[in-house]
PDB file of C-alpha atoms and ligand atoms in Angstrom:
ATOM      1  CA  MET P 178     -13.847  20.555 -28.596  1.00  0.00           C
ATOM      2  CA  LYS P 179     -10.129  20.376 -29.415  1.00  0.00           C
ATOM      3  CA  ILE P 180      -9.242  18.752 -32.733  1.00  0.00           C
ATOM      4  CA  LEU P 181      -5.656  18.043 -33.720  1.00  0.00           C
ATOM      5  CA  GLY P 182      -4.641  17.932 -37.386  1.00  0.00           C
ATOM      6  CA  ILE P 183      -1.385  16.202 -38.341  1.00  0.00           C
ATOM      7  CA  ASP P 184       0.098  16.349 -41.842  1.00  0.00           C
ATOM      8  CA  ILE P 185       2.991  13.910 -42.199  1.00  0.00           C
ATOM      9  CA  GLY P 186       4.977  15.278 -45.146  1.00  0.00           C
ATOM     10  CA  SER P 187       8.160  14.103 -46.833  1.00  0.00           C
ATOM     11  CA  ARG P 188      10.240  16.912 -45.326  1.00  0.00           C
ATOM     12  CA  ALA P 189       8.208  18.182 -42.395  1.00  0.00           C
ATOM     13  CA  VAL P 190       5.395  17.109 -40.099  1.00  0.00           C
ATOM     14  CA  LYS P 191       2.875  19.854 -39.547  1.00  0.00           C
ATOM     15  CA  ILE P 192       0.614  20.069 -36.517  1.00  0.00           C
ATOM     16  CA  ALA P 193      -2.425  22.300 -35.959  1.00  0.00           C
ATOM     17  CA  LEU P 194      -4.725  22.322 -32.940  1.00  0.00           C
ATOM     18  CA  LEU P 195      -8.159  23.842 -33.494  1.00  0.00           C
ATOM     19  CA  GLU P 196     -10.811  24.660 -30.947  1.00  0.00           C
ATOM     20  CA  ASN P 197     -14.148  26.069 -32.077  1.00  0.00           C
ATOM     21  CA  ASP P 198     -12.799  27.558 -35.287  1.00  0.00           C
ATOM     22  CA  LYS P 199      -9.739  29.027 -33.539  1.00  0.00           C
ATOM     23  CA  LEU P 200      -6.179  27.941 -34.258  1.00  0.00           C
ATOM     24  CA  LEU P 201      -4.783  27.333 -30.755  1.00  0.00           C
ATOM     25  CA  LYS P 202      -1.346  25.910 -31.480  1.00  0.00           C
ATOM     26  CA  THR P 203       0.820  24.987 -34.447  1.00  0.00           C
ATOM     27  CA  ASP P 204       4.164  23.303 -34.966  1.00  0.00           C
ATOM     28  CA  ILE P 205       6.428  22.321 -37.853  1.00  0.00           C
ATOM     29  CA  ILE P 206       8.919  19.546 -37.114  1.00  0.00           C
ATOM     30  CA  SER P 207      11.331  17.895 -39.537  1.00  0.00           C
ATOM     31  CA  THR P 208      10.006  14.465 -40.538  1.00  0.00           C
ATOM     32  CA  MET P 209      13.214  12.823 -39.276  1.00  0.00           C
ATOM     33  CA  LYS P 210      12.890  14.476 -35.860  1.00  0.00           C
ATOM     34  CA  PHE P 211       9.201  13.607 -35.645  1.00  0.00           C
ATOM     35  CA  TYR P 212       9.861   9.885 -36.110  1.00  0.00           C
ATOM     36  CA  ARG P 213      12.918  10.003 -33.848  1.00  0.00           C
ATOM     37  CA  ASP P 214      11.642  12.096 -30.934  1.00  0.00           C
ATOM     38  CA  TYR P 215       7.853  12.327 -31.036  1.00  0.00           C
ATOM     39  CA  SER P 216       6.577   8.964 -32.171  1.00  0.00           C
ATOM     40  CA  ARG P 217       7.191   5.243 -32.306  1.00  0.00           C
ATOM     41  CA  THR P 218       5.805   2.570 -34.579  1.00  0.00           C
ATOM     42  CA  ARG P 219       3.829  -0.393 -33.252  1.00  0.00           C
ATOM     43  CA  GLU P 220       2.164  -3.015 -35.427  1.00  0.00           C
ATOM     44  CA  GLY P 221       2.298  -0.773 -38.482  1.00  0.00           C
ATOM     45  CA  GLU P 222       0.750   2.193 -36.708  1.00  0.00           C
ATOM     46  CA  VAL P 223       2.508   5.400 -35.717  1.00  0.00           C
ATOM     47  CA  MET P 224       1.959   6.161 -32.039  1.00  0.00           C
ATOM     48  CA  VAL P 225       2.324   9.914 -31.641  1.00  0.00           C
ATOM     49  CA  ASP P 226       3.641  11.128 -28.288  1.00  0.00           C
ATOM     50  CA  LEU P 227       1.167  13.962 -27.738  1.00  0.00           C
ATOM     51  CA  GLU P 228       2.627  14.806 -24.358  1.00  0.00           C
ATOM     52  CA  ALA P 229       6.104  15.305 -25.831  1.00  0.00           C
ATOM     53  CA  LEU P 230       4.486  17.654 -28.353  1.00  0.00           C
ATOM     54  CA  GLY P 231       2.947  19.614 -25.467  1.00  0.00           C
ATOM     55  CA  LEU P 232      -0.565  18.465 -26.393  1.00  0.00           C
ATOM     56  CA  ASN P 233      -2.457  16.758 -23.622  1.00  0.00           C
ATOM     57  CA  ALA P 234      -6.187  17.298 -23.730  1.00  0.00           C
ATOM     58  CA  VAL P 235      -7.067  16.555 -27.349  1.00  0.00           C
ATOM     59  CA  ASP P 236     -10.531  15.214 -28.192  1.00  0.00           C
ATOM     60  CA  GLN P 237      -9.863  13.993 -31.704  1.00  0.00           C
ATOM     61  CA  VAL P 238      -6.896  13.466 -34.035  1.00  0.00           C
ATOM     62  CA  ILE P 239      -7.166  13.629 -37.820  1.00  0.00           C
ATOM     63  CA  SER P 240      -4.126  12.944 -39.964  1.00  0.00           C
ATOM     64  CA  THR P 241      -3.028  12.963 -43.563  1.00  0.00           C
ATOM     65  CA  GLY P 242       0.143  12.050 -45.392  1.00  0.00           C
ATOM     66  CA  TYR P 243       1.607  12.343 -48.861  1.00  0.00           C
ATOM     67  CA  GLY P 244       1.130  10.113 -51.871  1.00  0.00           C
ATOM     68  CA  ARG P 245       1.379   6.447 -51.028  1.00  0.00           C
ATOM     69  CA  ASN P 246       2.731   7.213 -47.562  1.00  0.00           C
ATOM     70  CA  ASN P 247      -0.624   7.818 -45.971  1.00  0.00           C
ATOM     71  CA  ILE P 248       0.504   6.572 -42.600  1.00  0.00           C
ATOM     72  CA  GLN P 249      -1.920   5.246 -39.996  1.00  0.00           C
ATOM     73  CA  VAL P 250      -1.578   7.298 -36.845  1.00  0.00           C
ATOM     74  CA  ALA P 251      -2.906   5.333 -33.853  1.00  0.00           C
ATOM     75  CA  GLY P 252      -6.243   6.659 -32.664  1.00  0.00           C
ATOM     76  CA  ALA P 253      -6.542   9.014 -35.608  1.00  0.00           C
ATOM     77  CA  LYS P 254      -8.869   9.170 -38.551  1.00  0.00           C
ATOM     78  CA  VAL P 255      -6.782   9.296 -41.745  1.00  0.00           C
ATOM     79  CA  ILE P 256      -8.057  11.513 -44.541  1.00  0.00           C
ATOM     80  CA  ASN P 257      -6.982  11.983 -48.139  1.00  0.00           C
ATOM     81  CA  GLU P 258      -4.361  14.726 -48.570  1.00  0.00           C
ATOM     82  CA  LEU P 259      -6.263  16.508 -51.362  1.00  0.00           C
ATOM     83  CA  LYS P 260      -9.255  16.892 -49.071  1.00  0.00           C
ATOM     84  CA  ALA P 261      -7.014  18.125 -46.247  1.00  0.00           C
ATOM     85  CA  HIS P 262      -5.448  20.790 -48.454  1.00  0.00           C
ATOM     86  CA  VAL P 263      -8.781  21.974 -49.868  1.00  0.00           C
ATOM     87  CA  TYR P 264     -10.299  22.326 -46.384  1.00  0.00           C
ATOM     88  CA  GLY P 265      -7.159  24.085 -45.159  1.00  0.00           C
ATOM     89  CA  ALA P 266      -7.498  26.647 -47.942  1.00  0.00           C
ATOM     90  CA  LEU P 267     -11.241  27.086 -47.315  1.00  0.00           C
ATOM     91  CA  TYR P 268     -10.534  27.766 -43.623  1.00  0.00           C
ATOM     92  CA  GLN P 269      -7.579  30.052 -44.176  1.00  0.00           C
ATOM     93  CA  THR P 270      -8.817  32.151 -47.098  1.00  0.00           C
ATOM     94  CA  ARG P 271     -12.617  31.993 -46.646  1.00  0.00           C
ATOM     95  CA  LEU P 272     -12.742  31.978 -50.469  1.00  0.00           C
ATOM     96  CA  GLN P 273     -15.113  29.646 -52.322  1.00  0.00           C
ATOM     97  CA  ASN P 274     -13.696  29.734 -55.860  1.00  0.00           C
ATOM     98  CA  PHE P 275      -9.994  29.390 -56.535  1.00  0.00           C
ATOM     99  CA  THR P 276      -7.218  27.227 -57.913  1.00  0.00           C
ATOM    100  CA  LEU P 277      -5.071  25.801 -55.165  1.00  0.00           C
ATOM    101  CA  LEU P 278      -1.392  25.243 -55.929  1.00  0.00           C
ATOM    102  CA  ASP P 279       0.421  23.298 -53.226  1.00  0.00           C
ATOM    103  CA  ILE P 280       4.159  22.757 -53.707  1.00  0.00           C
ATOM    104  CA  GLY P 281       5.666  20.440 -51.122  1.00  0.00           C
ATOM    105  CA  GLY P 282       8.916  18.597 -50.642  1.00  0.00           C
ATOM    106  CA  GLN P 283       8.156  15.755 -53.033  1.00  0.00           C
ATOM    107  CA  ASP P 284       5.215  16.773 -55.148  1.00  0.00           C
ATOM    108  CA  PHE P 285       2.926  19.524 -56.345  1.00  0.00           C
ATOM    109  CA  LYS P 286      -0.843  19.579 -56.602  1.00  0.00           C
ATOM    110  CA  VAL P 287      -3.136  21.835 -58.584  1.00  0.00           C
ATOM    111  CA  ILE P 288      -6.735  21.672 -57.383  1.00  0.00           C
ATOM    112  CA  LYS P 289      -9.681  23.573 -58.813  1.00  0.00           C
ATOM    113  CA  VAL P 290     -12.256  24.555 -56.187  1.00  0.00           C
ATOM    114  CA  GLU P 291     -15.670  25.833 -57.255  1.00  0.00           C
ATOM    115  CA  ASN P 292     -18.344  26.791 -54.710  1.00  0.00           C
ATOM    116  CA  SER P 293     -16.113  25.264 -51.996  1.00  0.00           C
ATOM    117  CA  ILE P 294     -15.988  21.867 -53.735  1.00  0.00           C
ATOM    118  CA  MET P 295     -13.018  20.251 -55.483  1.00  0.00           C
ATOM    119  CA  THR P 296     -14.006  19.896 -59.142  1.00  0.00           C
ATOM    120  CA  ASP P 297     -10.697  18.935 -60.791  1.00  0.00           C
ATOM    121  CA  MET P 298      -7.093  18.255 -59.886  1.00  0.00           C
ATOM    122  CA  ILE P 299      -3.638  17.492 -61.232  1.00  0.00           C
ATOM    123  CA  LEU P 300      -1.204  15.680 -58.977  1.00  0.00           C
ATOM    124  CA  ASN P 301       2.480  15.370 -59.815  1.00  0.00           C
ATOM    125  CA  ASP P 302       4.470  13.104 -57.539  1.00  0.00           C
ATOM    126  CA  LYS P 303       6.639  11.467 -60.199  1.00  0.00           C
ATOM    127  CA  CYS P 304       8.985  14.313 -61.084  1.00  0.00           C
ATOM    128  CA  ALA P 305      11.603  15.250 -58.491  1.00  0.00           C
ATOM    129  CA  ALA P 306      12.498  18.358 -60.504  1.00  0.00           C
ATOM    130  CA  SER P 307       8.997  19.732 -59.852  1.00  0.00           C
ATOM    131  CA  SER P 308       9.234  19.660 -56.071  1.00  0.00           C
ATOM    132  CA  GLY P 309      10.643  21.656 -53.192  1.00  0.00           C
ATOM    133  CA  ARG P 310      13.401  19.106 -52.731  1.00  0.00           C
ATOM    134  CA  TYR P 311      14.758  20.137 -56.151  1.00  0.00           C
ATOM    135  CA  LEU P 312      15.242  23.681 -54.805  1.00  0.00           C
ATOM    136  CA  GLU P 313      17.044  22.341 -51.725  1.00  0.00           C
ATOM    137  CA  ASN P 314      19.378  20.141 -53.803  1.00  0.00           C
ATOM    138  CA  MET P 315      20.188  22.874 -56.304  1.00  0.00           C
ATOM    139  CA  ALA P 316      20.872  25.399 -53.499  1.00  0.00           C
ATOM    140  CA  ALA P 317      23.327  22.864 -52.054  1.00  0.00           C
ATOM    141  CA  ILE P 318      25.141  22.684 -55.404  1.00  0.00           C
ATOM    142  CA  LEU P 319      25.436  26.486 -55.456  1.00  0.00           C
ATOM    143  CA  GLU P 320      26.548  26.266 -51.793  1.00  0.00           C
ATOM    144  CA  ILE P 321      23.948  28.822 -50.736  1.00  0.00           C
ATOM    145  CA  SER P 322      21.061  28.483 -48.254  1.00  0.00           C
ATOM    146  CA  LEU P 323      17.433  28.006 -49.265  1.00  0.00           C
ATOM    147  CA  ASP P 324      16.807  31.422 -47.691  1.00  0.00           C
ATOM    148  CA  ASP P 325      19.278  33.010 -50.130  1.00  0.00           C
ATOM    149  CA  LEU P 326      17.975  31.050 -53.092  1.00  0.00           C
ATOM    150  CA  LYS P 327      14.323  31.932 -52.517  1.00  0.00           C
ATOM    151  CA  GLN P 328      14.827  35.676 -52.920  1.00  0.00           C
ATOM    152  CA  LYS P 329      16.349  35.584 -56.421  1.00  0.00           C
ATOM    153  CA  TYR P 330      14.124  36.012 -59.458  1.00  0.00           C
ATOM    154  CA  GLU P 331      15.667  38.641 -61.733  1.00  0.00           C
ATOM    155  CA  ASN P 332      17.232  37.801 -65.081  1.00  0.00           C
ATOM    156  CA  PRO P 333      17.234  34.014 -64.585  1.00  0.00           C
ATOM    157  CA  VAL P 334      19.777  31.847 -66.386  1.00  0.00           C
ATOM    158  CA  GLN P 335      17.813  29.442 -68.598  1.00  0.00           C
ATOM    159  CA  LEU P 336      17.963  25.882 -67.285  1.00  0.00           C
ATOM    160  CA  ASN P 337      16.206  23.524 -69.657  1.00  0.00           C
ATOM    161  CA  THR P 338      16.880  20.011 -68.385  1.00  0.00           C
ATOM    162  CA  THR P 339      13.686  18.542 -67.002  1.00  0.00           C
ATOM    163  CA  CYS P 340      15.374  15.845 -64.901  1.00  0.00           C
ATOM    164  CA  ALA P 341      16.502  16.605 -61.325  1.00  0.00           C
ATOM    165  CA  VAL P 342      19.733  14.587 -61.694  1.00  0.00           C
ATOM    166  CA  PHE P 343      20.804  15.846 -65.132  1.00  0.00           C
ATOM    167  CA  GLY P 344      19.685  19.321 -64.050  1.00  0.00           C
ATOM    168  CA  GLU P 345      22.550  19.307 -61.550  1.00  0.00           C
ATOM    169  CA  SER P 346      25.081  18.747 -64.384  1.00  0.00           C
ATOM    170  CA  GLU P 347      23.448  21.503 -66.415  1.00  0.00           C
ATOM    171  CA  LEU P 348      23.724  23.876 -63.443  1.00  0.00           C
ATOM    172  CA  ILE P 349      27.400  23.025 -62.980  1.00  0.00           C
ATOM    173  CA  GLY P 350      27.927  23.771 -66.709  1.00  0.00           C
ATOM    174  CA  GLN P 351      26.274  27.181 -66.208  1.00  0.00           C
ATOM    175  CA  ILE P 352      28.452  27.892 -63.142  1.00  0.00           C
ATOM    176  CA  ALA P 353      31.507  27.144 -65.316  1.00  0.00           C
ATOM    177  CA  LEU P 354      30.290  29.730 -67.858  1.00  0.00           C
ATOM    178  CA  GLY P 355      30.700  32.373 -65.142  1.00  0.00           C
ATOM    179  CA  HIS P 356      27.101  33.501 -64.550  1.00  0.00           C
ATOM    180  CA  SER P 357      26.514  35.409 -61.308  1.00  0.00           C
ATOM    181  CA  LEU P 358      25.199  33.497 -58.291  1.00  0.00           C
ATOM    182  CA  ASP P 359      22.073  35.668 -58.319  1.00  0.00           C
ATOM    183  CA  ARG P 360      21.248  34.766 -61.930  1.00  0.00           C
ATOM    184  CA  LEU P 361      21.944  31.079 -61.309  1.00  0.00           C
ATOM    185  CA  ALA P 362      19.706  31.080 -58.210  1.00  0.00           C
ATOM    186  CA  ALA P 363      16.958  32.858 -60.163  1.00  0.00           C
ATOM    187  CA  GLY P 364      17.408  30.264 -62.927  1.00  0.00           C
ATOM    188  CA  ILE P 365      16.739  27.443 -60.454  1.00  0.00           C
ATOM    189  CA  ASN P 366      13.556  29.088 -59.128  1.00  0.00           C
ATOM    190  CA  HIS P 367      12.404  29.889 -62.651  1.00  0.00           C
ATOM    191  CA  SER P 368      13.033  26.363 -63.936  1.00  0.00           C
ATOM    192  CA  LEU P 369      10.768  24.926 -61.208  1.00  0.00           C
ATOM    193  CA  TYR P 370       8.105  27.516 -62.016  1.00  0.00           C
ATOM    194  CA  LYS P 371       8.321  26.790 -65.785  1.00  0.00           C
ATOM    195  CA  ARG P 372       7.511  23.137 -65.161  1.00  0.00           C
ATOM    196  CA  ILE P 373       4.497  23.876 -62.963  1.00  0.00           C
ATOM    197  CA  LYS P 374       2.958  26.822 -64.870  1.00  0.00           C
ATOM    198  CA  PRO P 375       1.345  24.801 -67.724  1.00  0.00           C
ATOM    199  CA  GLN P 376      -0.442  22.648 -65.137  1.00  0.00           C
ATOM    200  CA  ILE P 377      -1.836  25.709 -63.345  1.00  0.00           C
ATOM    201  CA  GLN P 378      -3.035  27.098 -66.667  1.00  0.00           C
ATOM    202  CA  LYS P 379      -5.045  23.946 -67.296  1.00  0.00           C
ATOM    203  CA  LEU P 380      -7.106  24.527 -64.133  1.00  0.00           C
ATOM    204  CA  LYS P 381      -6.756  28.234 -63.618  1.00  0.00           C
ATOM    205  CA  SER P 382      -9.277  30.500 -61.911  1.00  0.00           C
ATOM    206  CA  ARG P 383      -9.170  34.221 -61.206  1.00  0.00           C
ATOM    207  CA  THR P 384      -7.544  33.513 -57.857  1.00  0.00           C
ATOM    208  CA  ILE P 385      -4.550  31.260 -57.279  1.00  0.00           C
ATOM    209  CA  VAL P 386      -4.032  30.177 -53.655  1.00  0.00           C
ATOM    210  CA  LEU P 387      -0.438  29.097 -53.029  1.00  0.00           C
ATOM    211  CA  THR P 388       0.368  26.692 -50.171  1.00  0.00           C
ATOM    212  CA  GLY P 389       3.035  24.184 -49.106  1.00  0.00           C
ATOM    213  CA  GLY P 390       6.555  24.924 -47.913  1.00  0.00           C
ATOM    214  CA  VAL P 391       7.474  26.431 -51.283  1.00  0.00           C
ATOM    215  CA  ALA P 392       4.849  29.159 -50.760  1.00  0.00           C
ATOM    216  CA  GLN P 393       7.598  30.809 -48.699  1.00  0.00           C
ATOM    217  CA  ASN P 394       9.727  31.158 -51.838  1.00  0.00           C
ATOM    218  CA  GLU P 395       9.551  34.817 -52.883  1.00  0.00           C
ATOM    219  CA  ALA P 396      10.724  34.112 -56.442  1.00  0.00           C
ATOM    220  CA  ILE P 397       7.922  31.610 -57.111  1.00  0.00           C
ATOM    221  CA  ILE P 398       5.400  34.156 -55.739  1.00  0.00           C
ATOM    222  CA  HIS P 399       6.906  36.823 -58.020  1.00  0.00           C
ATOM    223  CA  TYR P 400       6.601  34.656 -61.154  1.00  0.00           C
ATOM    224  CA  LEU P 401       3.027  33.653 -60.264  1.00  0.00           C
ATOM    225  CA  LYS P 402       2.023  37.295 -59.777  1.00  0.00           C
ATOM    226  CA  GLU P 403       3.433  38.143 -63.218  1.00  0.00           C
ATOM    227  CA  ASP P 404       1.227  35.540 -64.902  1.00  0.00           C
ATOM    228  CA  PHE P 405      -2.011  35.339 -62.905  1.00  0.00           C
ATOM    229  CA  ASP P 406      -4.631  37.913 -61.864  1.00  0.00           C
ATOM    230  CA  GLU P 407      -4.685  37.339 -58.133  1.00  0.00           C
ATOM    231  CA  VAL P 408      -2.305  35.310 -55.968  1.00  0.00           C
ATOM    232  CA  VAL P 409      -3.292  34.659 -52.358  1.00  0.00           C
ATOM    233  CA  ILE P 410      -0.843  33.263 -49.807  1.00  0.00           C
ATOM    234  CA  PRO P 411      -2.664  32.172 -46.638  1.00  0.00           C
ATOM    235  CA  GLN P 412      -1.190  33.148 -43.287  1.00  0.00           C
ATOM    236  CA  GLU P 413       0.159  29.631 -42.668  1.00  0.00           C
ATOM    237  CA  PRO P 414       0.884  28.139 -46.105  1.00  0.00           C
ATOM    238  CA  GLN P 415       3.029  25.221 -44.925  1.00  0.00           C
ATOM    239  CA  LEU P 416       0.501  24.278 -42.219  1.00  0.00           C
ATOM    240  CA  ASN P 417      -2.410  24.262 -44.656  1.00  0.00           C
ATOM    241  CA  GLY P 418      -2.885  20.463 -44.763  1.00  0.00           C
ATOM    242  CA  ALA P 419      -2.770  20.117 -40.969  1.00  0.00           C
ATOM    243  CA  ILE P 420      -5.216  22.997 -40.548  1.00  0.00           C
ATOM    244  CA  GLY P 421      -7.484  21.321 -43.134  1.00  0.00           C
ATOM    245  CA  CYS P 422      -7.485  18.089 -41.097  1.00  0.00           C
ATOM    246  CA  GLY P 423      -8.562  19.983 -37.987  1.00  0.00           C
ATOM    247  CA  TYR P 424     -11.169  22.030 -39.852  1.00  0.00           C
ATOM    248  CA  LEU P 425     -12.726  18.982 -41.524  1.00  0.00           C
ATOM    249  CA  GLY P 426     -12.937  17.289 -38.119  1.00  0.00           C
ATOM    250  CA  LEU P 427     -14.659  20.352 -36.697  1.00  0.00           C
ATOM    251  CA  ILE P 428     -17.205  20.481 -39.533  1.00  0.00           C
ATOM    252  CA  LYS P 429     -18.048  16.788 -39.056  1.00  0.00           C
ATOM    253  CA  GLU P 430     -18.455  17.211 -35.288  1.00  0.00           C
ATOM    254  CA  ARG P 431     -20.688  20.240 -35.866  1.00  0.00           C
ATOM    255  CA  LYS P 432     -22.890  18.228 -38.237  1.00  0.00           C
ATOM    256  CA  MET P 433     -23.294  15.640 -35.491  1.00  0.00           C
ATOM    257  CA  GLY P 434     -24.093  18.399 -33.021  1.00  0.00           C
ATOM    258  CA  ASN P 435     -20.973  17.785 -30.912  1.00  0.00           C
ATOM    259  CA  ALA P 436     -19.148  21.075 -31.492  1.00  0.00           C
TER     260      ALA P 436
HETATM  261  P1  LIG R1126       6.167  18.045 -47.322  1.00  0.00           P
HETATM  262  O1  LIG R1126       4.697  18.206 -46.988  1.00  0.00           O
HETATM  263  O2  LIG R1126       6.438  17.104 -48.452  1.00  0.00           O
HETATM  264  O3  LIG R1126       6.991  17.765 -46.101  1.00  0.00           O
HETATM  265  P2  LIG R1126       6.363  20.936 -47.332  1.00  0.00           P
HETATM  266  O4  LIG R1126       5.045  21.430 -47.823  1.00  0.00           O
HETATM  267  O5  LIG R1126       6.629  21.009 -45.879  1.00  0.00           O
HETATM  268  O6  LIG R1126       6.631  19.456 -47.876  1.00  0.00           O
HETATM  269  O7  LIG R1126       7.478  21.719 -48.145  1.00  0.00           O
HETATM  270  C1  LIG R1126       8.839  21.406 -48.058  1.00  0.00           C
HETATM  271  C2  LIG R1126       9.585  22.283 -49.033  1.00  0.00           C
HETATM  272  O8  LIG R1126       9.329  23.644 -48.717  1.00  0.00           O
HETATM  273  C3  LIG R1126      11.092  22.135 -48.968  1.00  0.00           C
HETATM  274  O9  LIG R1126      11.534  21.141 -49.874  1.00  0.00           O
HETATM  275  C4  LIG R1126      11.588  23.539 -49.351  1.00  0.00           C
HETATM  276  O10 LIG R1126      11.806  23.648 -50.749  1.00  0.00           O
HETATM  277  C5  LIG R1126      10.436  24.463 -48.989  1.00  0.00           C
HETATM  278  N1  LIG R1126      10.673  25.263 -47.783  1.00  0.00           N
HETATM  279  C6  LIG R1126      10.594  24.870 -46.485  1.00  0.00           C
HETATM  280  N2  LIG R1126      10.839  25.888 -45.630  1.00  0.00           N
HETATM  281  C7  LIG R1126      11.079  26.972 -46.414  1.00  0.00           C
HETATM  282  C8  LIG R1126      11.386  28.340 -46.146  1.00  0.00           C
HETATM  283  N3  LIG R1126      11.512  28.805 -44.896  1.00  0.00           N
HETATM  284  N4  LIG R1126      11.563  29.153 -47.203  1.00  0.00           N
HETATM  285  C9  LIG R1126      11.419  28.721 -48.468  1.00  0.00           C
HETATM  286  N5  LIG R1126      11.132  27.446 -48.794  1.00  0.00           N
HETATM  287  C10 LIG R1126      10.962  26.587 -47.786  1.00  0.00           C
END
C-alpha cells in the first residue's frame, strides 16, 4: 500500500511517499511554486496535481499544515501537525524517549515524547524572531546567503533585541561598529538559539531530536551540542512532518489489517 504524506509549510511543501515502511520518494517544493504549479483551489479545498508531481498510483493521502493554516487537501485526511512531527521522528529515529525540537519557517515546537507518546509541548508561532524566516531576513541584510550564514557560530556578536523588525536595526548598528561578517552571522544564529533554549530546557530529555528546515543550520546544531547530552538529526529533518503523515497512515492501515 502506497501512502503519500504532504506537509504544507509556510516556506516549503514537503512530500513523502511510503510503501510498507519504506520511503519510496520525497520532494521539497517552495510553497509558492506548489500553489502555482502543482495545485489549484476549488471550493476551499486544495486539489493537488499528483501526476505533475510524478505520483500516480497512490492509495491514500494524509496531509498536515502549520498553525491555523491547516489546509484541506482534496481526498486527503488532514492530521494535526504536532502528531505528524512526532510520528515522523518515531519513524526516522526509532527512539521512544526524546525531546523533539522542530524549527520551521514561521514557528518552533518543542515536544516531549515518552514511551513513543507526546506528553507535553510548547508551540511558538507568535514570534517571528524565533523562526527560520528570521535567519533568512537577517542573511539578506548582511547580503550573504543562508548557506553562508548557517556555518558561522564562533565568537558571536551579542544581539539582544527580541523583535524581528527592531532586530534588523540592531544588526545594522552592529555592522556600523565594524564587526566582521563572520561574527555578525554567528550573532544572528546565536540570537535565534538564545530565544529557543529556555523552552527546550523546560521539556528536556537526554536526547534532543532536531527537525525542520533549520535542522540544516550547522551553527544551531553546534550550540545545541554544547548544551545538551545527545543531539540527533534524522536523515531527512525537513521532511519529518511529511514522513510522519505517511507513517501514521501506515500504522492505521496495519491496525485495520490492510497493510
Ligand atoms: P515550513 O514548514 O514553515 O515551510 P521548514 O521546516 O521547511 O518550514 O523550514 C524553513 C526554514 O528552514 C527556512 O526559513 C530556513 O531558515 C531554513 N532552511 C531551509 N533550507 C535550508 C538549508 N538548506 N540550510 C539551512 N537552513 C535552511
